[in-house]
JSON list of C-alpha atoms and ligand atoms in Angstrom, two decimals:
[
{"chain": "A", "resi": 20, "resn": "UNK", "atom": "CA", "xyz": [-5.28, 7.49, 12.74]},
{"chain": "A", "resi": 21, "resn": "UNK", "atom": "CA", "xyz": [-6.46, 9.43, 9.70]},
{"chain": "A", "resi": 22, "resn": "UNK", "atom": "CA", "xyz": [-9.70, 7.50, 9.15]},
{"chain": "A", "resi": 23, "resn": "UNK", "atom": "CA", "xyz": [-10.30, 9.19, 5.82]},
{"chain": "A", "resi": 24, "resn": "UNK", "atom": "CA", "xyz": [-7.28, 7.82, 4.04]},
{"chain": "A", "resi": 25, "resn": "UNK", "atom": "CA", "xyz": [-6.01, 4.46, 2.90]},
{"chain": "A", "resi": 26, "resn": "UNK", "atom": "CA", "xyz": [-3.20, 2.47, 4.43]},
{"chain": "A", "resi": 27, "resn": "UNK", "atom": "CA", "xyz": [-0.72, 1.56, 1.69]},
{"chain": "A", "resi": 28, "resn": "UNK", "atom": "CA", "xyz": [1.72, -1.27, 2.36]},
{"chain": "A", "resi": 29, "resn": "UNK", "atom": "CA", "xyz": [4.86, -1.08, 0.26]},
{"chain": "A", "resi": 30, "resn": "UNK", "atom": "CA", "xyz": [8.01, -3.17, 0.19]},
{"chain": "A", "resi": 31, "resn": "UNK", "atom": "CA", "xyz": [9.88, -5.75, -1.84]},
{"chain": "A", "resi": 32, "resn": "UNK", "atom": "CA", "xyz": [8.36, -8.96, -3.16]},
{"chain": "A", "resi": 33, "resn": "UNK", "atom": "CA", "xyz": [8.14, -11.38, -0.25]},
{"chain": "A", "resi": 34, "resn": "UNK", "atom": "CA", "xyz": [8.01, -8.67, 2.42]},
{"chain": "A", "resi": 35, "resn": "UNK", "atom": "CA", "xyz": [4.56, -9.92, 3.44]},
{"chain": "A", "resi": 36, "resn": "UNK", "atom": "CA", "xyz": [2.39, -7.08, 2.14]},
{"chain": "A", "resi": 37, "resn": "UNK", "atom": "CA", "xyz": [-0.57, -9.29, 1.18]},
{"chain": "A", "resi": 38, "resn": "UNK", "atom": "CA", "xyz": [-0.55, -11.51, 4.28]},
{"chain": "A", "resi": 39, "resn": "UNK", "atom": "CA", "xyz": [0.02, -8.63, 6.68]},
{"chain": "A", "resi": 40, "resn": "UNK", "atom": "CA", "xyz": [-2.42, -6.42, 4.76]},
{"chain": "A", "resi": 41, "resn": "UNK", "atom": "CA", "xyz": [-5.24, -8.93, 5.20]},
{"chain": "A", "resi": 42, "resn": "UNK", "atom": "CA", "xyz": [-4.57, -9.07, 8.94]},
{"chain": "A", "resi": 43, "resn": "UNK", "atom": "CA", "xyz": [-4.39, -5.29, 9.29]},
{"chain": "A", "resi": 44, "resn": "UNK", "atom": "CA", "xyz": [-7.62, -4.87, 7.33]},
{"chain": "A", "resi": 45, "resn": "UNK", "atom": "CA", "xyz": [-9.40, -7.27, 9.69]},
{"chain": "A", "resi": 46, "resn": "UNK", "atom": "CA", "xyz": [-8.09, -5.45, 12.75]},
{"chain": "A", "resi": 47, "resn": "UNK", "atom": "CA", "xyz": [-9.06, -2.03, 11.38]},
{"chain": "A", "resi": 48, "resn": "UNK", "atom": "CA", "xyz": [-12.34, -3.38, 9.95]},
{"chain": "A", "resi": 49, "resn": "UNK", "atom": "CA", "xyz": [-11.55, -1.95, 6.55]},
{"chain": "A", "resi": 50, "resn": "UNK", "atom": "CA", "xyz": [-11.72, -3.47, 3.08]},
{"chain": "A", "resi": 51, "resn": "UNK", "atom": "CA", "xyz": [-8.55, -5.09, 1.79]},
{"chain": "A", "resi": 52, "resn": "UNK", "atom": "CA", "xyz": [-7.25, -4.36, -1.70]},
{"chain": "A", "resi": 53, "resn": "UNK", "atom": "CA", "xyz": [-4.48, -6.40, -3.28]},
{"chain": "A", "resi": 54, "resn": "UNK", "atom": "CA", "xyz": [-3.27, -4.43, -6.31]},
{"chain": "A", "resi": 55, "resn": "UNK", "atom": "CA", "xyz": [-1.88, -7.47, -8.13]},
{"chain": "A", "resi": 56, "resn": "UNK", "atom": "CA", "xyz": [-5.16, -9.36, -7.65]},
{"chain": "A", "resi": 57, "resn": "UNK", "atom": "CA", "xyz": [-7.14, -6.38, -8.94]},
{"chain": "A", "resi": 58, "resn": "UNK", "atom": "CA", "xyz": [-4.94, -6.22, -12.03]},
{"chain": "A", "resi": 59, "resn": "UNK", "atom": "CA", "xyz": [-5.26, -9.97, -12.64]},
{"chain": "A", "resi": 60, "resn": "UNK", "atom": "CA", "xyz": [-9.03, -9.82, -12.25]},
{"chain": "A", "resi": 61, "resn": "UNK", "atom": "CA", "xyz": [-9.51, -6.95, -14.65]},
{"chain": "A", "resi": 62, "resn": "UNK", "atom": "CA", "xyz": [-7.00, -8.29, -17.21]},
{"chain": "A", "resi": 63, "resn": "UNK", "atom": "CA", "xyz": [-8.26, -11.86, -16.92]},
{"chain": "A", "resi": 64, "resn": "UNK", "atom": "CA", "xyz": [-4.68, -13.11, -16.82]},
{"chain": "A", "resi": 65, "resn": "UNK", "atom": "CA", "xyz": [-1.90, -13.59, -14.29]},
{"chain": "A", "resi": 66, "resn": "UNK", "atom": "CA", "xyz": [0.83, -11.05, -13.55]},
{"chain": "A", "resi": 67, "resn": "UNK", "atom": "CA", "xyz": [3.34, -13.40, -15.22]},
{"chain": "A", "resi": 68, "resn": "UNK", "atom": "CA", "xyz": [1.19, -13.64, -18.33]},
{"chain": "A", "resi": 69, "resn": "UNK", "atom": "CA", "xyz": [0.82, -9.86, -18.48]},
{"chain": "A", "resi": 70, "resn": "UNK", "atom": "CA", "xyz": [4.59, -9.41, -18.23]},
{"chain": "A", "resi": 71, "resn": "UNK", "atom": "CA", "xyz": [5.17, -12.08, -20.89]},
{"chain": "A", "resi": 72, "resn": "UNK", "atom": "CA", "xyz": [2.50, -10.97, -23.37]},
{"chain": "A", "resi": 73, "resn": "UNK", "atom": "CA", "xyz": [2.20, -7.21, -22.88]},
{"chain": "A", "resi": 74, "resn": "UNK", "atom": "CA", "xyz": [5.46, -6.28, -21.15]},
{"chain": "A", "resi": 75, "resn": "UNK", "atom": "CA", "xyz": [6.34, -4.49, -17.95]},
{"chain": "A", "resi": 76, "resn": "UNK", "atom": "CA", "xyz": [5.24, -1.04, -19.16]},
{"chain": "A", "resi": 77, "resn": "UNK", "atom": "CA", "xyz": [1.71, -2.29, -19.77]},
{"chain": "A", "resi": 78, "resn": "UNK", "atom": "CA", "xyz": [1.68, -3.85, -16.31]},
{"chain": "A", "resi": 79, "resn": "UNK", "atom": "CA", "xyz": [2.84, -0.56, -14.77]},
{"chain": "A", "resi": 80, "resn": "UNK", "atom": "CA", "xyz": [-0.01, 1.28, -16.53]},
{"chain": "A", "resi": 81, "resn": "UNK", "atom": "CA", "xyz": [-2.50, -1.15, -15.02]},
{"chain": "A", "resi": 82, "resn": "UNK", "atom": "CA", "xyz": [-0.89, -0.73, -11.60]},
{"chain": "A", "resi": 83, "resn": "UNK", "atom": "CA", "xyz": [-1.25, 3.04, -11.79]},
{"chain": "A", "resi": 84, "resn": "UNK", "atom": "CA", "xyz": [-4.87, 2.66, -12.95]},
{"chain": "A", "resi": 85, "resn": "UNK", "atom": "CA", "xyz": [-5.67, 0.56, -9.87]},
{"chain": "A", "resi": 86, "resn": "UNK", "atom": "CA", "xyz": [-4.06, 3.12, -7.56]},
{"chain": "A", "resi": 87, "resn": "UNK", "atom": "CA", "xyz": [-5.94, 5.97, -9.27]},
{"chain": "A", "resi": 88, "resn": "UNK", "atom": "CA", "xyz": [-9.22, 4.09, -8.85]},
{"chain": "A", "resi": 89, "resn": "UNK", "atom": "CA", "xyz": [-8.67, 4.07, -5.09]},
{"chain": "A", "resi": 90, "resn": "UNK", "atom": "CA", "xyz": [-9.13, 7.85, -4.90]},
{"chain": "A", "resi": 91, "resn": "UNK", "atom": "CA", "xyz": [-12.86, 7.32, -4.88]},
{"chain": "A", "resi": 92, "resn": "UNK", "atom": "CA", "xyz": [-12.87, 4.18, -2.72]},
{"chain": "A", "resi": 93, "resn": "UNK", "atom": "CA", "xyz": [-13.69, 3.80, 0.97]},
{"chain": "A", "resi": 94, "resn": "UNK", "atom": "CA", "xyz": [-10.64, 3.87, 3.24]},
{"chain": "A", "resi": 95, "resn": "UNK", "atom": "CA", "xyz": [-8.95, 0.53, 2.68]},
{"chain": "A", "resi": 96, "resn": "UNK", "atom": "CA", "xyz": [-5.80, -1.37, 3.45]},
{"chain": "A", "resi": 97, "resn": "UNK", "atom": "CA", "xyz": [-3.89, -1.67, 0.18]},
{"chain": "A", "resi": 98, "resn": "UNK", "atom": "CA", "xyz": [-1.13, -4.18, -0.58]},
{"chain": "A", "resi": 99, "resn": "UNK", "atom": "CA", "xyz": [0.86, -2.55, -3.40]},
{"chain": "A", "resi": 100, "resn": "UNK", "atom": "CA", "xyz": [3.05, -4.50, -5.80]},
{"chain": "A", "resi": 101, "resn": "UNK", "atom": "CA", "xyz": [6.75, -4.32, -5.01]},
{"chain": "A", "resi": 102, "resn": "UNK", "atom": "CA", "xyz": [7.39, -2.05, -7.97]},
{"chain": "A", "resi": 103, "resn": "UNK", "atom": "CA", "xyz": [4.53, 0.38, -7.39]},
{"chain": "A", "resi": 104, "resn": "UNK", "atom": "CA", "xyz": [6.95, 2.89, -5.87]},
{"chain": "A", "resi": 105, "resn": "UNK", "atom": "CA", "xyz": [8.90, 3.16, -9.13]},
{"chain": "A", "resi": 106, "resn": "UNK", "atom": "CA", "xyz": [6.59, 5.77, -10.61]},
{"chain": "A", "resi": 107, "resn": "UNK", "atom": "CA", "xyz": [6.63, 9.19, -9.03]},
{"chain": "A", "resi": 108, "resn": "UNK", "atom": "CA", "xyz": [2.93, 9.63, -9.74]},
{"chain": "A", "resi": 109, "resn": "UNK", "atom": "CA", "xyz": [2.19, 6.49, -7.72]},
{"chain": "A", "resi": 110, "resn": "UNK", "atom": "CA", "xyz": [4.29, 7.70, -4.80]},
{"chain": "A", "resi": 111, "resn": "UNK", "atom": "CA", "xyz": [2.55, 11.09, -4.88]},
{"chain": "A", "resi": 112, "resn": "UNK", "atom": "CA", "xyz": [-0.85, 9.43, -4.98]},
{"chain": "A", "resi": 113, "resn": "UNK", "atom": "CA", "xyz": [-0.04, 7.21, -2.00]},
{"chain": "A", "resi": 114, "resn": "UNK", "atom": "CA", "xyz": [1.16, 10.16, 0.06]},
{"chain": "A", "resi": 115, "resn": "UNK", "atom": "CA", "xyz": [-1.90, 12.22, -0.83]},
{"chain": "A", "resi": 116, "resn": "UNK", "atom": "CA", "xyz": [-4.43, 9.46, -0.32]},
{"chain": "A", "resi": 117, "resn": "UNK", "atom": "CA", "xyz": [-3.30, 7.98, 2.95]},
{"chain": "A", "resi": 118, "resn": "UNK", "atom": "CA", "xyz": [-0.47, 6.67, 5.06]},
{"chain": "A", "resi": 119, "resn": "UNK", "atom": "CA", "xyz": [2.32, 4.53, 3.73]},
{"chain": "A", "resi": 120, "resn": "UNK", "atom": "CA", "xyz": [3.90, 1.69, 5.66]},
{"chain": "A", "resi": 121, "resn": "UNK", "atom": "CA", "xyz": [7.14, 0.17, 4.41]},
{"chain": "A", "resi": 122, "resn": "UNK", "atom": "CA", "xyz": [7.67, -3.49, 5.31]},
{"chain": "A", "resi": 123, "resn": "UNK", "atom": "CA", "xyz": [11.42, -3.99, 5.28]},
{"chain": "A", "resi": 124, "resn": "UNK", "atom": "CA", "xyz": [12.94, -7.36, 4.43]},
{"chain": "A", "resi": 125, "resn": "UNK", "atom": "CA", "xyz": [16.36, -8.61, 3.34]},
{"chain": "A", "resi": 126, "resn": "UNK", "atom": "CA", "xyz": [16.75, -10.18, -0.06]},
{"chain": "A", "resi": 127, "resn": "UNK", "atom": "CA", "xyz": [17.50, -13.67, 1.25]},
{"chain": "A", "resi": 128, "resn": "UNK", "atom": "CA", "xyz": [14.54, -13.62, 3.65]},
{"chain": "A", "resi": 129, "resn": "UNK", "atom": "CA", "xyz": [12.29, -12.42, 0.83]},
{"chain": "A", "resi": 130, "resn": "UNK", "atom": "CA", "xyz": [13.39, -15.35, -1.33]},
{"chain": "A", "resi": 131, "resn": "UNK", "atom": "CA", "xyz": [12.71, -17.77, 1.52]},
{"chain": "A", "resi": 132, "resn": "UNK", "atom": "CA", "xyz": [9.16, -16.46, 1.81]},
{"chain": "A", "resi": 133, "resn": "UNK", "atom": "CA", "xyz": [8.30, -16.69, -1.88]},
{"chain": "A", "resi": 134, "resn": "UNK", "atom": "CA", "xyz": [7.06, -20.23, -2.35]},
{"chain": "A", "resi": 135, "resn": "UNK", "atom": "CA", "xyz": [6.77, -20.01, -6.14]},
{"chain": "A", "resi": 136, "resn": "UNK", "atom": "CA", "xyz": [9.27, -17.59, -7.76]},
{"chain": "A", "resi": 137, "resn": "UNK", "atom": "CA", "xyz": [7.69, -18.21, -11.19]},
{"chain": "A", "resi": 138, "resn": "UNK", "atom": "CA", "xyz": [4.81, -15.98, -10.03]},
{"chain": "A", "resi": 139, "resn": "UNK", "atom": "CA", "xyz": [7.30, -13.08, -9.79]},
{"chain": "A", "resi": 140, "resn": "UNK", "atom": "CA", "xyz": [8.48, -12.45, -13.38]},
{"chain": "A", "resi": 141, "resn": "UNK", "atom": "CA", "xyz": [11.09, -9.90, -12.36]},
{"chain": "A", "resi": 142, "resn": "UNK", "atom": "CA", "xyz": [12.78, -12.39, -10.05]},
{"chain": "A", "resi": 143, "resn": "UNK", "atom": "CA", "xyz": [13.16, -14.94, -12.81]},
{"chain": "A", "resi": 144, "resn": "UNK", "atom": "CA", "xyz": [13.95, -12.57, -15.70]},
{"chain": "A", "resi": 145, "resn": "UNK", "atom": "CA", "xyz": [16.33, -10.06, -14.12]},
{"chain": "A", "resi": 146, "resn": "UNK", "atom": "CA", "xyz": [20.04, -10.64, -14.55]},
{"chain": "A", "resi": 147, "resn": "UNK", "atom": "CA", "xyz": [20.57, -9.47, -10.99]},
{"chain": "A", "resi": 148, "resn": "UNK", "atom": "CA", "xyz": [17.30, -9.49, -9.05]},
{"chain": "A", "resi": 149, "resn": "UNK", "atom": "CA", "xyz": [19.02, -8.62, -5.78]},
{"chain": "A", "resi": 150, "resn": "UNK", "atom": "CA", "xyz": [19.98, -5.25, -7.29]},
{"chain": "A", "resi": 151, "resn": "UNK", "atom": "CA", "xyz": [16.27, -4.46, -7.64]},
{"chain": "A", "resi": 152, "resn": "UNK", "atom": "CA", "xyz": [16.01, -4.29, -3.86]},
{"chain": "A", "resi": 153, "resn": "UNK", "atom": "CA", "xyz": [19.07, -2.04, -3.67]},
{"chain": "A", "resi": 154, "resn": "UNK", "atom": "CA", "xyz": [17.64, 0.26, -6.34]},
{"chain": "A", "resi": 155, "resn": "UNK", "atom": "CA", "xyz": [14.26, 0.48, -4.67]},
{"chain": "A", "resi": 156, "resn": "UNK", "atom": "CA", "xyz": [15.21, 0.83, -1.03]},
{"chain": "A", "resi": 157, "resn": "UNK", "atom": "CA", "xyz": [15.55, 4.62, -1.26]},
{"chain": "A", "resi": 158, "resn": "UNK", "atom": "CA", "xyz": [12.12, 4.83, -2.93]},
{"chain": "A", "resi": 159, "resn": "UNK", "atom": "CA", "xyz": [10.46, 2.72, -0.24]},
{"chain": "A", "resi": 160, "resn": "UNK", "atom": "CA", "xyz": [12.09, 4.88, 2.41]},
{"chain": "A", "resi": 161, "resn": "UNK", "atom": "CA", "xyz": [11.17, 8.15, 0.70]},
{"chain": "A", "resi": 162, "resn": "UNK", "atom": "CA", "xyz": [7.46, 7.36, 0.52]},
{"chain": "A", "resi": 163, "resn": "UNK", "atom": "CA", "xyz": [7.13, 5.73, 3.94]},
{"chain": "A", "resi": 164, "resn": "UNK", "atom": "CA", "xyz": [5.36, 7.37, 6.85]},
{"chain": "A", "resi": 165, "resn": "UNK", "atom": "CA", "xyz": [6.32, 4.33, 8.94]},
{"chain": "A", "resi": 166, "resn": "UNK", "atom": "CA", "xyz": [8.82, 1.53, 8.51]},
{"chain": "A", "resi": 167, "resn": "UNK", "atom": "CA", "xyz": [8.40, -1.89, 10.08]},
{"chain": "A", "resi": 168, "resn": "UNK", "atom": "CA", "xyz": [11.24, -4.40, 10.12]},
{"chain": "A", "resi": 169, "resn": "UNK", "atom": "CA", "xyz": [9.78, -7.80, 9.31]},
{"chain": "A", "resi": 170, "resn": "UNK", "atom": "CA", "xyz": [12.88, -9.87, 10.02]},
{"chain": "A", "resi": 171, "resn": "UNK", "atom": "CA", "xyz": [12.37, -12.60, 12.58]},
{"chain": "A", "resi": 172, "resn": "UNK", "atom": "CA", "xyz": [8.73, -11.68, 13.10]},
{"chain": "A", "resi": 173, "resn": "UNK", "atom": "CA", "xyz": [5.56, -13.54, 12.26]},
{"chain": "A", "resi": 174, "resn": "UNK", "atom": "CA", "xyz": [3.01, -11.90, 9.96]},
{"chain": "A", "resi": 175, "resn": "UNK", "atom": "CA", "xyz": [0.72, -11.44, 12.98]},
{"chain": "A", "resi": 176, "resn": "UNK", "atom": "CA", "xyz": [3.48, -9.65, 14.90]},
{"chain": "A", "resi": 177, "resn": "UNK", "atom": "CA", "xyz": [4.15, -7.36, 11.95]},
{"chain": "A", "resi": 178, "resn": "UNK", "atom": "CA", "xyz": [0.42, -6.64, 11.55]},
{"chain": "A", "resi": 179, "resn": "UNK", "atom": "CA", "xyz": [0.10, -5.76, 15.25]},
{"chain": "A", "resi": 180, "resn": "UNK", "atom": "CA", "xyz": [3.05, -3.40, 14.93]},
{"chain": "A", "resi": 181, "resn": "UNK", "atom": "CA", "xyz": [1.53, -1.72, 11.87]},
{"chain": "A", "resi": 182, "resn": "UNK", "atom": "CA", "xyz": [-1.78, -1.18, 13.68]},
{"chain": "A", "resi": 183, "resn": "UNK", "atom": "CA", "xyz": [0.00, 0.17, 16.75]},
{"chain": "A", "resi": 184, "resn": "UNK", "atom": "CA", "xyz": [2.06, 2.63, 14.67]},
{"chain": "A", "resi": 185, "resn": "UNK", "atom": "CA", "xyz": [-0.99, 3.84, 12.77]},
{"chain": "A", "resi": 186, "resn": "UNK", "atom": "CA", "xyz": [-2.84, 4.33, 16.07]},
{"chain": "A", "resi": 187, "resn": "UNK", "atom": "CA", "xyz": [0.05, 6.32, 17.49]},
{"chain": "A", "resi": 188, "resn": "UNK", "atom": "CA", "xyz": [-0.60, 9.02, 14.93]},
{"chain": "A", "resi": 189, "resn": "UNK", "atom": "CA", "xyz": [-4.32, 9.36, 15.45]},
{"chain": "B", "resi": 3, "resn": "S3P", "atom": "C1", "xyz": [6.68, -6.66, -8.77]},
{"chain": "B", "resi": 3, "resn": "S3P", "atom": "C2", "xyz": [6.14, -7.22, -7.64]},
{"chain": "B", "resi": 3, "resn": "S3P", "atom": "C3", "xyz": [4.94, -8.07, -7.67]},
{"chain": "B", "resi": 3, "resn": "S3P", "atom": "C4", "xyz": [4.10, -7.81, -8.92]},
{"chain": "B", "resi": 3, "resn": "S3P", "atom": "C5", "xyz": [4.96, -7.85, -10.14]},
{"chain": "B", "resi": 3, "resn": "S3P", "atom": "C6", "xyz": [6.08, -6.82, -10.12]},
{"chain": "B", "resi": 3, "resn": "S3P", "atom": "C7", "xyz": [7.90, -5.82, -8.65]},
{"chain": "B", "resi": 3, "resn": "S3P", "atom": "O1", "xyz": [4.15, -7.86, -6.51]},
{"chain": "B", "resi": 3, "resn": "S3P", "atom": "O2", "xyz": [3.47, -6.56, -8.81]},
{"chain": "B", "resi": 3, "resn": "S3P", "atom": "O3", "xyz": [5.48, -9.15, -10.26]},
{"chain": "B", "resi": 3, "resn": "S3P", "atom": "O4", "xyz": [8.21, -5.06, -9.58]},
{"chain": "B", "resi": 3, "resn": "S3P", "atom": "O5", "xyz": [8.55, -5.89, -7.58]},
{"chain": "B", "resi": 3, "resn": "S3P", "atom": "P1", "xyz": [4.54, -8.42, -5.05]},
{"chain": "B", "resi": 3, "resn": "S3P", "atom": "O6", "xyz": [5.47, -7.44, -4.42]},
{"chain": "B", "resi": 3, "resn": "S3P", "atom": "O7", "xyz": [3.24, -8.48, -4.35]},
{"chain": "B", "resi": 3, "resn": "S3P", "atom": "O8", "xyz": [5.18, -9.75, -5.24]}
]
């Protein structure tokens, strides 16, 4: 594996990026970065509050700022927000700064995994949230160095697969 770079986990809300990311970071003995948590900590408010008060564009600026800040960070495992792939500059940064793993999930399985949809403003505010997954699939695929199907697998199984795939390219 390229020890110098980060491991970026991308995929739709509910694909398991945070849970799997924590497990992968433990296995690789690397720091774990959750982009949404970083944003919430520096803004002092929740993702939902940021969307409601400042709007999605402001949130996307903060998301890009977190990704940019990783350029000077130790190699980490990074759980990106589901929409981080929307900006080309984010996709370029991920490709330049490490390896990108796409955790694939179907829309209905993603919904089953999200215990509290009110924490995902785009799920509750979009007229057709399922179309978000359709619109983004090509972006997830375009940025991915590896794709892992998460359907029917536990988070631990997915994490093991991620680590194995990363190791196969060392
Ligand atoms: C978003 C996904 C969320 C969070 C925000 C926007 C999206 O992250 O960044 O609600 O646009 O898909 P998770 O994928 O971790 O839920």
